[in-house]
CSV table of C-alpha atoms in Angstrom, one decimal:
chain,number,residue,atom,x,y,z
A,1,LYS,CA,0.3,0.3,0.1
A,2,VAL,CA,1.7,3.4,-0.8
A,3,THR,CA,0.5,6.1,0.9
A,4,THR,CA,1.4,10.3,1.2
A,5,ILE,CA,3.0,11.5,4.5
A,6,ARG,CA,3.4,14.8,5.5
A,7,PHE,CA,5.8,16.1,8.6
A,8,SER,CA,5.2,19.7,7.4
A,9,PRO,CA,3.6,21.7,5.2
A,10,ASN,CA,6.3,21.3,2.7
A,11,ASN,CA,6.1,18.9,-0.2
A,12,PRO,CA,4.6,15.5,0.4
A,13,ILE,CA,6.7,11.9,0.9
A,14,TYR,CA,5.2,9.1,-0.9
A,15,SER,CA,5.8,5.4,0.9
A,16,LEU,CA,7.1,2.8,-1.4
A,17,GLY,CA,5.2,0.5,0.1
A,18,SER,CA,4.4,-1.1,4.0
A,19,ILE,CA,5.2,-4.2,5.9
A,20,LYS,CA,2.5,-5.7,8.0
A,21,VAL,CA,3.6,-7.2,11.5
A,22,LEU,CA,1.2,-9.1,13.9
A,23,ILE,CA,2.6,-9.4,17.2
A,24,LEU,CA,0.3,-10.8,20.2
A,25,LEU,CA,-3.0,-9.1,19.9
A,26,SER,CA,-2.6,-6.7,17.4
A,27,LEU,CA,-1.0,-6.1,13.7
A,28,ILE,CA,1.3,-3.1,13.1
A,29,THR,CA,2.3,-1.6,9.8
A,30,PHE,CA,5.4,-0.1,8.9
A,31,TYR,CA,5.3,2.2,5.8
A,32,VAL,CA,8.5,2.1,4.3
A,33,ILE,CA,10.3,5.7,2.7
A,34,LEU,CA,13.4,7.3,1.6
A,35,ILE,CA,14.5,9.4,3.9
A,36,ASN,CA,17.0,11.2,6.1
A,37,ILE,CA,15.8,10.4,10.1
A,38,LEU,CA,17.9,9.6,13.3
A,39,PHE,CA,18.5,6.0,13.3
A,40,LEU,CA,18.7,5.6,17.0
A,41,TYR,CA,15.2,7.4,17.7
A,42,TYR,CA,13.8,4.8,15.3
A,43,PHE,CA,15.1,1.9,16.9
A,44,TYR,CA,13.9,3.6,20.4
A,45,ASP,CA,10.2,3.6,18.8
A,46,ILE,CA,10.2,0.0,17.8
A,47,ASP,CA,11.9,-1.3,20.5
A,48,LYS,CA,9.1,0.4,23.0
A,49,ILE,CA,6.5,-2.1,21.3
A,50,GLU,CA,8.8,-4.9,21.3
A,51,VAL,CA,9.8,-5.6,17.7
A,52,THR,CA,13.1,-6.9,16.7
A,53,PHE,CA,14.9,-6.2,13.2
A,54,ASN,CA,17.1,-9.0,12.5
A,55,ASN,CA,19.3,-7.3,10.0
A,56,LEU,CA,21.1,-10.5,9.1
A,57,ASN,CA,18.7,-12.0,7.7
A,58,ASN,CA,15.9,-8.9,6.7
A,59,ILE,CA,13.5,-10.5,9.4
A,60,ILE,CA,10.7,-8.2,11.7
A,61,LYS,CA,9.3,-10.0,14.6
């Protein structure tokens, strides 16, 4: 699913696609975008919801 994302009134960012991950009682949708972000903040957010990313095999659990 492609989605339009805006972080400010500037130009929109279009997602390249999405990944749905089922954890315990809910389904979480991650949108894949090309943007420069602070990578450590990203890991902090996914750690709070207890999602792990195995970068050796490109697997999200």
